[in-house]
XYZ file of C-alpha atoms in Angstrom:
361
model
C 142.697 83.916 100.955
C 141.575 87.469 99.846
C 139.474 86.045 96.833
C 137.912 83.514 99.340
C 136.589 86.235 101.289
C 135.139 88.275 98.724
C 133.614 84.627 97.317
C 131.995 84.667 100.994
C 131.053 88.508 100.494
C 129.030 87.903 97.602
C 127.656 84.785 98.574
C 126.080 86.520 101.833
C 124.840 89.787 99.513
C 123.593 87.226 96.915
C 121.337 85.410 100.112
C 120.301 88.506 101.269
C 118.343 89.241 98.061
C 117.083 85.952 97.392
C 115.343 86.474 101.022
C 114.215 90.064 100.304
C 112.648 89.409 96.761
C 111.528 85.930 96.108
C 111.065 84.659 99.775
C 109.171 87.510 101.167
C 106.760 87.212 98.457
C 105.548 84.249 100.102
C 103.642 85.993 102.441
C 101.802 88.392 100.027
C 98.416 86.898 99.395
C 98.118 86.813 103.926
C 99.421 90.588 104.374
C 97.322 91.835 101.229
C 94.198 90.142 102.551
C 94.799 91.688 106.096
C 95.138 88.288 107.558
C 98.786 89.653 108.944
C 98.019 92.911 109.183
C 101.544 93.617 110.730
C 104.151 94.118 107.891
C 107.015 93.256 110.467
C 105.104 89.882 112.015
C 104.828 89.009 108.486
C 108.572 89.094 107.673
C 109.252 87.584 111.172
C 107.253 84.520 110.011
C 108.750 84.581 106.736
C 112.088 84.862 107.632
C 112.042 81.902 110.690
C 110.571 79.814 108.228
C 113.326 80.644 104.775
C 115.822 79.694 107.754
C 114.225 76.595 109.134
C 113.664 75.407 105.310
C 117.277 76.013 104.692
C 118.492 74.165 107.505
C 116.368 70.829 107.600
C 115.785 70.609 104.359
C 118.381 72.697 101.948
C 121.516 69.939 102.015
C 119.991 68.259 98.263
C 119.990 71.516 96.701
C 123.321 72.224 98.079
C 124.788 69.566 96.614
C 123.353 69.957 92.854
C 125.023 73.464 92.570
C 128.151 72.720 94.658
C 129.475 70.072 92.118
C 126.546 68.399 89.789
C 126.201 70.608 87.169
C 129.821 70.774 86.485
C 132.806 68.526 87.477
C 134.044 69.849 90.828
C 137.544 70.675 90.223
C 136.039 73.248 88.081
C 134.713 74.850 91.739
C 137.586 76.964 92.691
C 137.696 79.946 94.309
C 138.048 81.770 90.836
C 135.078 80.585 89.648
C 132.950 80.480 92.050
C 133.270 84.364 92.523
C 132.734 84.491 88.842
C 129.364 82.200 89.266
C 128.413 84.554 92.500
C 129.448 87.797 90.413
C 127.722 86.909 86.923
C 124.587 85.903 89.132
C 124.213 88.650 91.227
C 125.250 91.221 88.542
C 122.345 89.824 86.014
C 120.033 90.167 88.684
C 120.902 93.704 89.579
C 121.086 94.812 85.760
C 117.194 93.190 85.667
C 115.885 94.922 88.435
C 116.671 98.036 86.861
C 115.593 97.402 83.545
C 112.110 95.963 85.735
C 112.642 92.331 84.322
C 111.843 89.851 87.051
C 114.385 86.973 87.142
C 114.402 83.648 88.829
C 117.247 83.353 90.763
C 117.467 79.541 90.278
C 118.085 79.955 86.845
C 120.458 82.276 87.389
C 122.515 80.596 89.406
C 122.283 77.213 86.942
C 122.743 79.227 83.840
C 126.104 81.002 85.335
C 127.296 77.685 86.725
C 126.669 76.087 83.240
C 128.518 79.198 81.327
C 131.860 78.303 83.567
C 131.404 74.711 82.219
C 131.049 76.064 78.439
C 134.148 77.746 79.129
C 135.681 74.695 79.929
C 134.106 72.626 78.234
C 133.095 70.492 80.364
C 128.803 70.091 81.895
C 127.274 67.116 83.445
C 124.571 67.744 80.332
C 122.381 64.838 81.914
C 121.915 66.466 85.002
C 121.601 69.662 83.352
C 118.537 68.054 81.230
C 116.737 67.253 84.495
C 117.042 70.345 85.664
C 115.859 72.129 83.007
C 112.917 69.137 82.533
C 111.639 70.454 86.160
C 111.603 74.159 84.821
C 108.963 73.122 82.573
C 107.141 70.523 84.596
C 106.497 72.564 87.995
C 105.153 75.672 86.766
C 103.069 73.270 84.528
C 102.003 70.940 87.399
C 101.626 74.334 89.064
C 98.977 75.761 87.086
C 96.898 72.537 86.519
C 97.109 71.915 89.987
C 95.633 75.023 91.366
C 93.385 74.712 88.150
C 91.673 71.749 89.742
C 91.887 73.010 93.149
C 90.174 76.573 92.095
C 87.214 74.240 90.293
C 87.060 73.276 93.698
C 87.197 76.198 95.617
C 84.116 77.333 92.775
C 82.057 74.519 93.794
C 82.197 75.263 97.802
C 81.850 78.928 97.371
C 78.682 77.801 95.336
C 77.378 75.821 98.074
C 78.355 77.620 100.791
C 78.199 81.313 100.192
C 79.258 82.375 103.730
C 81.874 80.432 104.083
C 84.501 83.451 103.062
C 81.679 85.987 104.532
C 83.869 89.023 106.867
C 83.786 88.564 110.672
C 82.376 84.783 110.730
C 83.763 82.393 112.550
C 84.570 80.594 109.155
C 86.760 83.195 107.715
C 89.124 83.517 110.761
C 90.021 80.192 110.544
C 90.474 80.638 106.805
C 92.668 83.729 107.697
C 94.829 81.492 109.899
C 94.987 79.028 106.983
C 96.050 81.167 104.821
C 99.068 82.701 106.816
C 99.824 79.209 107.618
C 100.274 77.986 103.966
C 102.369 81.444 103.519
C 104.841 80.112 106.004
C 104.584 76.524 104.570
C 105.640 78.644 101.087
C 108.422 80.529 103.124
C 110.035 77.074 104.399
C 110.124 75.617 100.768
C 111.959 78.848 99.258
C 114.688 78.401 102.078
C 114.885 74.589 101.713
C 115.183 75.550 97.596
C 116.562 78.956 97.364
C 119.616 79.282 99.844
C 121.730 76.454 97.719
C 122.012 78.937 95.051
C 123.972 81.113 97.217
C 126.444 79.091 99.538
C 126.252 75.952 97.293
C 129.292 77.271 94.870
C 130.974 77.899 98.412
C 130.628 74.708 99.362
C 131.591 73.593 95.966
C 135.418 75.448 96.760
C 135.914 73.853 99.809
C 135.618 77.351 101.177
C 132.851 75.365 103.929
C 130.906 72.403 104.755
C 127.057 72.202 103.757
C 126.059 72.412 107.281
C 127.613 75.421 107.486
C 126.647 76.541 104.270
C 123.101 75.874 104.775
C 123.156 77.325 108.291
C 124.963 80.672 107.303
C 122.756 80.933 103.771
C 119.365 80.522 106.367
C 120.671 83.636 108.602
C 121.510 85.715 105.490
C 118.462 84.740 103.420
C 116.523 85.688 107.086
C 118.190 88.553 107.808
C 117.297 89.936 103.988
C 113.708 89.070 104.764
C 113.706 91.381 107.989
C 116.058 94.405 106.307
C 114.854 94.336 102.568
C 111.616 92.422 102.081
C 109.010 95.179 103.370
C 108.709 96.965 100.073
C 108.228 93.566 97.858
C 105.726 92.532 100.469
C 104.013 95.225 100.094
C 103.868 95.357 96.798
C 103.129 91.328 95.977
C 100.288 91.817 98.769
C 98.697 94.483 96.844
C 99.033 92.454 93.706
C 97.220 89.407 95.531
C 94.503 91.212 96.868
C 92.172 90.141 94.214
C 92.760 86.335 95.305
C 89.877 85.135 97.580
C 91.408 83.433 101.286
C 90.979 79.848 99.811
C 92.443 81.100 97.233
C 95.441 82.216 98.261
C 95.652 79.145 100.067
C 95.759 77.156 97.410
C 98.581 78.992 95.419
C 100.688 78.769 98.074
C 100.294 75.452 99.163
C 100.421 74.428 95.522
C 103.978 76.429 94.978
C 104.812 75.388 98.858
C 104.619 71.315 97.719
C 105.945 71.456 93.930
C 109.353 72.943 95.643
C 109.496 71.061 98.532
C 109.465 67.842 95.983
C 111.904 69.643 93.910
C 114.170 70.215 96.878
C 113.834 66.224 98.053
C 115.359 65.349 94.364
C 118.367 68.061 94.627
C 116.779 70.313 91.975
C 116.457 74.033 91.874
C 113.777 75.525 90.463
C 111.712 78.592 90.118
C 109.432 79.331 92.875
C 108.308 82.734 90.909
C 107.623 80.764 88.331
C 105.476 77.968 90.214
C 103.578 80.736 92.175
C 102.705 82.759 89.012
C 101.218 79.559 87.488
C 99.037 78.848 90.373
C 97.820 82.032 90.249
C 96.928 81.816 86.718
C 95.327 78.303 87.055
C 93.216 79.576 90.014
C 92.398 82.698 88.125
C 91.611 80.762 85.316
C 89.427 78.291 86.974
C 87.172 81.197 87.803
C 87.101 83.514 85.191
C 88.484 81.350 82.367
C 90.717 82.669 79.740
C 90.402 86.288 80.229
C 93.816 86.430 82.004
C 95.338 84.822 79.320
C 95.337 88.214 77.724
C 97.256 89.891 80.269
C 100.366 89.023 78.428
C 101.627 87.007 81.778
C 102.238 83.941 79.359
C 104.972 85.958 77.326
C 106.527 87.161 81.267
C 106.678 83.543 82.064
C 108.258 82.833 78.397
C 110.645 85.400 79.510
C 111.631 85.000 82.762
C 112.569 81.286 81.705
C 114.492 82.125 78.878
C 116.104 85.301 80.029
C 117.042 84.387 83.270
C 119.879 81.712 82.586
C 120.770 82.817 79.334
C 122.196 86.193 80.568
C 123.749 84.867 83.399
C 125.152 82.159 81.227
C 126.638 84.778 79.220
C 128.248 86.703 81.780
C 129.961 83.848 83.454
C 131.268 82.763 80.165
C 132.716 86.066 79.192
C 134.092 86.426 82.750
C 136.211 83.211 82.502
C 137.562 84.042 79.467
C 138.327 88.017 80.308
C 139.838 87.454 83.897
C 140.728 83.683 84.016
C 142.660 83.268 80.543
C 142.886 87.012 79.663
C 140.974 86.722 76.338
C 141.276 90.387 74.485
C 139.206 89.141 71.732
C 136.374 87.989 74.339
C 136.388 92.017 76.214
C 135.667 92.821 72.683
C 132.604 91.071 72.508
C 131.482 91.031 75.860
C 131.403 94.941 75.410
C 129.696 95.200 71.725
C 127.261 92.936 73.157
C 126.375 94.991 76.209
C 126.404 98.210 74.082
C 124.356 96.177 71.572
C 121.898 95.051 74.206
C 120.943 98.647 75.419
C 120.910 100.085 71.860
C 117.874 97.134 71.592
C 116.655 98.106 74.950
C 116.204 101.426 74.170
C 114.900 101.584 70.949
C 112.209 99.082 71.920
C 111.035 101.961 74.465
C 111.075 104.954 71.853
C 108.996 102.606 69.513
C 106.547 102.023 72.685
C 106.773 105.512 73.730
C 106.066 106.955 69.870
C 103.403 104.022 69.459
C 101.559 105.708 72.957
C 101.974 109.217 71.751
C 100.572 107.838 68.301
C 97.441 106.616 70.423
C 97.261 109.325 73.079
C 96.710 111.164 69.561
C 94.396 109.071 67.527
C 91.964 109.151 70.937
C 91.594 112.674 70.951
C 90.877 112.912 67.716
């Protein structure tokens, strides 16, 4: 009973996060463009919606991490704090090394390194999956691609249209906080399985509850912990006209909600990142392919389930089977990883000093 409660613990820490990094981000592009000029309105909006999303829509999602990744006898208790653990640990080791991490793939890749342990992984499933981690943020950016030739072509023609204080432009504000909430709903119908689904995969509840208790933790992280992301994300939006925004969002919004109709988590950071860059690119072309966001993506998608994976694995064998040989390993690694963590920022810190020098030369 104890380890069911700490499974529970984790589960409700793990939800809180997901709804103060990802799902207040959805709102970014209406608070940094003043449309919601009220930081708290914004995360009331944000968080209603993560919860409604959750609760009409979440029960697919639910069911792909709660037992079809992996058979479901592997779901005990044991694991499933191990899958809660490994996830949430890998994202708090990435937020302090400033490494933004999808929390989909998390989840997935920590699910999947229980089922390496075991050998045993629904690997068909597990294809699909990681089939929609390429084709969203794809569809994503060619979507908004074609959308922001759009957008181009009515700007063109109507230069007003976006003008400050026209009657226009408020109704594009309220368009644009509307497709933020349409963003929010998707992120709770996709993003609160990865939490309570490995609950519900125990037996520890039902998926109505799950989904119902997931929505109040994801919305309560949105009101306690999502002011400082949405303030930052806003300011990084600001650049994005109000049609603009729009159309990220509602591109992001409607790639997830599909997602989360065929059971299948995926990244929302992702899928929002690749709008942006297919809007951005539709009006300024390539230049923001230099930006080095390409090699973020690259590593967001690789990172992100890999090191969870990893974790999980070690974790089975360490406090499931009691595997000396695997605490061995598990710690050269991690003393291995930071060694290569650190010496890639002395080389970046000597290659600035080198520069700092050769400009003032």
């Amino acid at each position: 009973m104890g380890w069911s409660y700490v499974a529970i613990a984790i589960a409700l820490f793990f939800a809180m996060n997901i709804g103060a990094s990802g799902t207040a981000a959805s709102m970014g592009a209406a608070y940094g463009s003043g449309a919601v000029r009220n930081k708290r309105i914004a995360m009331v909006l944000v968080a209603v919606a993560a919860f409604l999303g959750a609760v009409i829509g979440g029960g697919e999602v639910v069911k792909t991490i709660s037992g079809g990744i992996i058979p479901s006898q592997l779901m005990i208790v044991e694991t499933v704090v191990i899958v809660l653990a490994s996830a949430t640990i890998t994202l708090f080791g990435a937020n302090l090394l400033g490494v933004p991490l999808s929390t989909s793939e998390v989840t997935v890749g920590s699910i999947v390194g229980v089922g390496l342990a075991y050998q045993s992984i629904y690997l068909v499933k597990l294809l699909i999956i990681v089939s929609f981690w390429i084709l969203v943020p794809a569809a994503a950016f060619f979507g908004a691609y074609f959308i922001g030739k759009l957008i181009h072509r009515v700007d063109h023609r109507y230069p007003d249209l976006q003008r400050p204080g026209t009657a226009s432009e408020r109704w594009l504000r309220w368009l644009l906080v509307a497709c933020g909430v349409y963003e929010a709903f998707s992120a709770g119908m996709n993003n609160v399985a990865n939490a309570v689904g490995p609950l519900v995969g125990a037996g520890l509840m039902s998926t109505t509850s799950g989904i119902w208790l997931g929505g109040v933790a994801v919305a309560i992280g949105c009101l306690l912990l999502g002011g400082k992301v949405l303030e930052t994300n806003g300011k990084k939006i600001t650049s994005l006209s109000l049609l603009q925004g729009s159309a990220v969002s509602a591109t992001g919004g409607t790639l997830v909600i599909v997602a989360s109709i065929f059971g299948i988590p995926v990244p929302l950071t992702q899928a929002t990142t690749c709008a942006i860059l297919g809007v951005g690119t539709a009006e300024n072309g390539l230049k923001l392919w230099q930006k080095g966001i390409i090699k973020q993506i690259l590593m967001v998608w690789i990172v992100s389930p890999v090191s969870s994976l990893v974790v999980s694995f070690a974790f089975v064998h360490v406090f499931l089977r009691s595997d000396l040989y695997m605490l061995v390993v598990l710690i050269s690694v991690f003393v291995a990883t930071l060694g290569f963590v650190g010496l890639i920022r002395l080389i970046r810190r000597e290659n600035s000093s080198i520069n700092d020098q050769g400009g003032g030369i």
